[in-house]
């Protein structure tokens, strides 16, 4: 298997700070003092990927994305 | 060695007075080494196309095939962008030239940095040099269209560029369409993606990247966005060659740079200096009114440098040890007795107001950061000391679509470093005397 990894990113213009991502993926996303997501840098662990995709699907602003890296 | 020119830096004010001795005649170019600001007519008057052509031949007609020899020459010259980021110009040109569609050139004279006046000045006194540079850039990348974006609240610059284009339309045909586009004022309007978005008919607001303009910009075509000073250097390199360009500056950072000097100086204005000139020398030529305590190097989007660092050369390599960079060439001099924290708080308030309001961390974070900095400067002292300022800074940085919030955080961080003793005094005793008086840095008021 290739060493491809995926990084979780947010389109900061699209994001409106609902905060659902931090609820669905607290291991990888926390909120700043104004309710906007702070996402851990680096590859999302494979075990968290299903949860990350669930967060992406449920973002009301469709602002979350997984980007391939590496 | 070029010397400072006596210019008012108030935006929109016409350059009233040239020369170093209070007179109206610019010093002879051969003596002072001026390049971009050489051959200025007395009193800031008009340089006609005919007169301009006695020194600069007309650029070649652009074709769809990029003029790679010119890009090579610019690479040999080692020219980096003069708009702030300092990216190698030839590298940018190559990226644009290798795109699939016919490129467009955008000359950026929006100059939203409040303490910068050099692009407005250059557009006012040397519009033909800028247009030549844009036409060379068009030839280099194979573009058939040039758009010159200029701040609509800078009437002298707009008028000079329009007049220069009218003059050309009558006598010269370049095969390239050149148009002046007046842009809304404001700091983020001049950001590359914001300018491209505006030229595409949208609002002058930054867009999420990628794609970057060099891939897909105006009309979805590869777009070369260059600062107008950069383009003026391109014109000179194209006519005089890389070796000539390298005869000023250092081997790593060749050429001259326009520098806007303001703050506690008697002769605020635009200087043309060789890269590598010590900050102290540039400040000295602008005649400090009192001993300087520090300078905001790079302008509002810059970094505080204490007077002990003034021996550093104005270059990327020279300023890196101080955590600073030449940026768009701005020096704001802070006198002894002024309060760097109060100045910083005022600039942070401007940052908060100037944001595009598109990204949460910037829209909500910068006002909070500004309020906390104001509390540190003027009281009541923040309950958490510097803790919240530092945490917010770390959390806001890098989370905007553009670099606007990062500029605010970098400025704050340098203030807390350079004025650490002041911050300590403010926290444990009371705000200093300097924080009570008027501000040294002229911060523009709200526009809306």
Short mmCIF file of C-alpha atoms in Angstrom, two decimals, chain A:
data_model
loop_
_atom_site.label_atom_id
_atom_site.label_comp_id
_atom_site.label_asym_id
_atom_site.label_seq_id
_atom_site.Cartn_x
_atom_site.Cartn_y
_atom_site.Cartn_z
CA UNK A 1 0.00 0.00 0.00
CA UNK A 2 1.24 3.49 -0.84
CA UNK A 3 2.23 5.82 1.96
CA UNK A 4 -0.51 8.23 1.03
CA UNK A 5 -2.07 10.14 3.87
CA UNK A 6 -4.93 12.55 4.25
CA UNK A 7 -4.95 15.89 6.04
CA UNK A 8 -8.13 17.49 7.36
CA UNK A 9 -8.50 21.11 6.24
CA UNK A 10 -11.13 23.80 6.61
CA UNK A 11 -12.07 26.42 4.04
CA UNK A 12 -11.89 29.33 6.45
CA UNK A 13 -14.00 31.58 4.23
CA UNK A 14 -16.80 29.01 3.99
CA UNK A 15 -16.68 28.03 7.68
CA UNK A 16 -19.36 29.73 9.77
CA UNK A 17 -18.40 28.26 13.12
CA UNK A 18 -21.21 25.79 13.81
CA UNK A 19 -18.72 23.70 15.76
CA UNK A 20 -20.21 20.35 14.75
CA UNK A 21 -16.78 19.12 13.61
CA UNK A 22 -15.41 19.48 17.14
CA UNK A 23 -18.32 17.49 18.51
CA UNK A 24 -18.01 14.69 15.99
CA UNK A 25 -14.21 14.58 15.91
CA UNK A 26 -12.94 15.88 19.26
CA UNK A 27 -9.72 13.88 18.90
CA UNK A 28 -8.71 16.01 15.95
CA UNK A 29 -10.65 19.29 16.16
CA UNK A 30 -11.09 21.77 18.97
CA UNK A 31 -12.71 25.19 18.92
CA UNK A 32 -11.10 28.57 19.53
CA UNK A 33 -12.64 31.15 21.88
CA UNK A 34 -14.99 32.26 19.09
CA UNK A 35 -16.21 28.82 18.11
CA UNK A 36 -14.09 28.24 15.02
CA UNK A 37 -12.25 24.95 14.50
CA UNK A 38 -8.56 24.49 15.24
CA UNK A 39 -7.52 21.35 13.40
CA UNK A 40 -4.48 19.29 14.29
CA UNK A 41 -1.88 19.39 11.54
CA UNK A 42 -0.61 16.25 9.90
CA UNK A 43 -2.16 13.05 8.64
CA UNK A 44 -5.46 11.92 10.12
CA UNK A 45 -4.87 8.45 11.66
CA UNK A 46 -6.57 5.69 9.70
CA UNK A 47 -8.66 4.80 12.73
CA UNK A 48 -10.16 8.31 12.76
CA UNK A 49 -10.86 8.51 9.02
CA UNK A 50 -14.46 7.21 9.16
CA UNK A 51 -15.23 9.73 11.90
CA UNK A 52 -13.53 12.50 9.91
CA UNK A 53 -15.64 11.68 6.86
CA UNK A 54 -18.74 11.74 9.06
CA UNK A 55 -17.76 15.22 10.25
CA UNK A 56 -17.23 16.37 6.65
CA UNK A 57 -20.65 15.10 5.63
CA UNK A 58 -22.31 16.85 8.54
CA UNK A 59 -20.63 20.24 8.26
CA UNK A 60 -23.53 22.64 7.57
CA UNK A 61 -21.22 24.96 5.61
CA UNK A 62 -19.55 22.15 3.66
CA UNK A 63 -16.27 23.72 4.72
CA UNK A 64 -14.34 20.62 5.81
CA UNK A 65 -12.17 18.68 3.39
CA UNK A 66 -9.71 15.85 3.35
CA UNK A 67 -6.69 16.61 1.20
CA UNK A 68 -4.21 14.03 0.03
CA UNK A 69 -0.64 14.61 1.06
CA UNK A 70 2.64 12.75 1.01
#
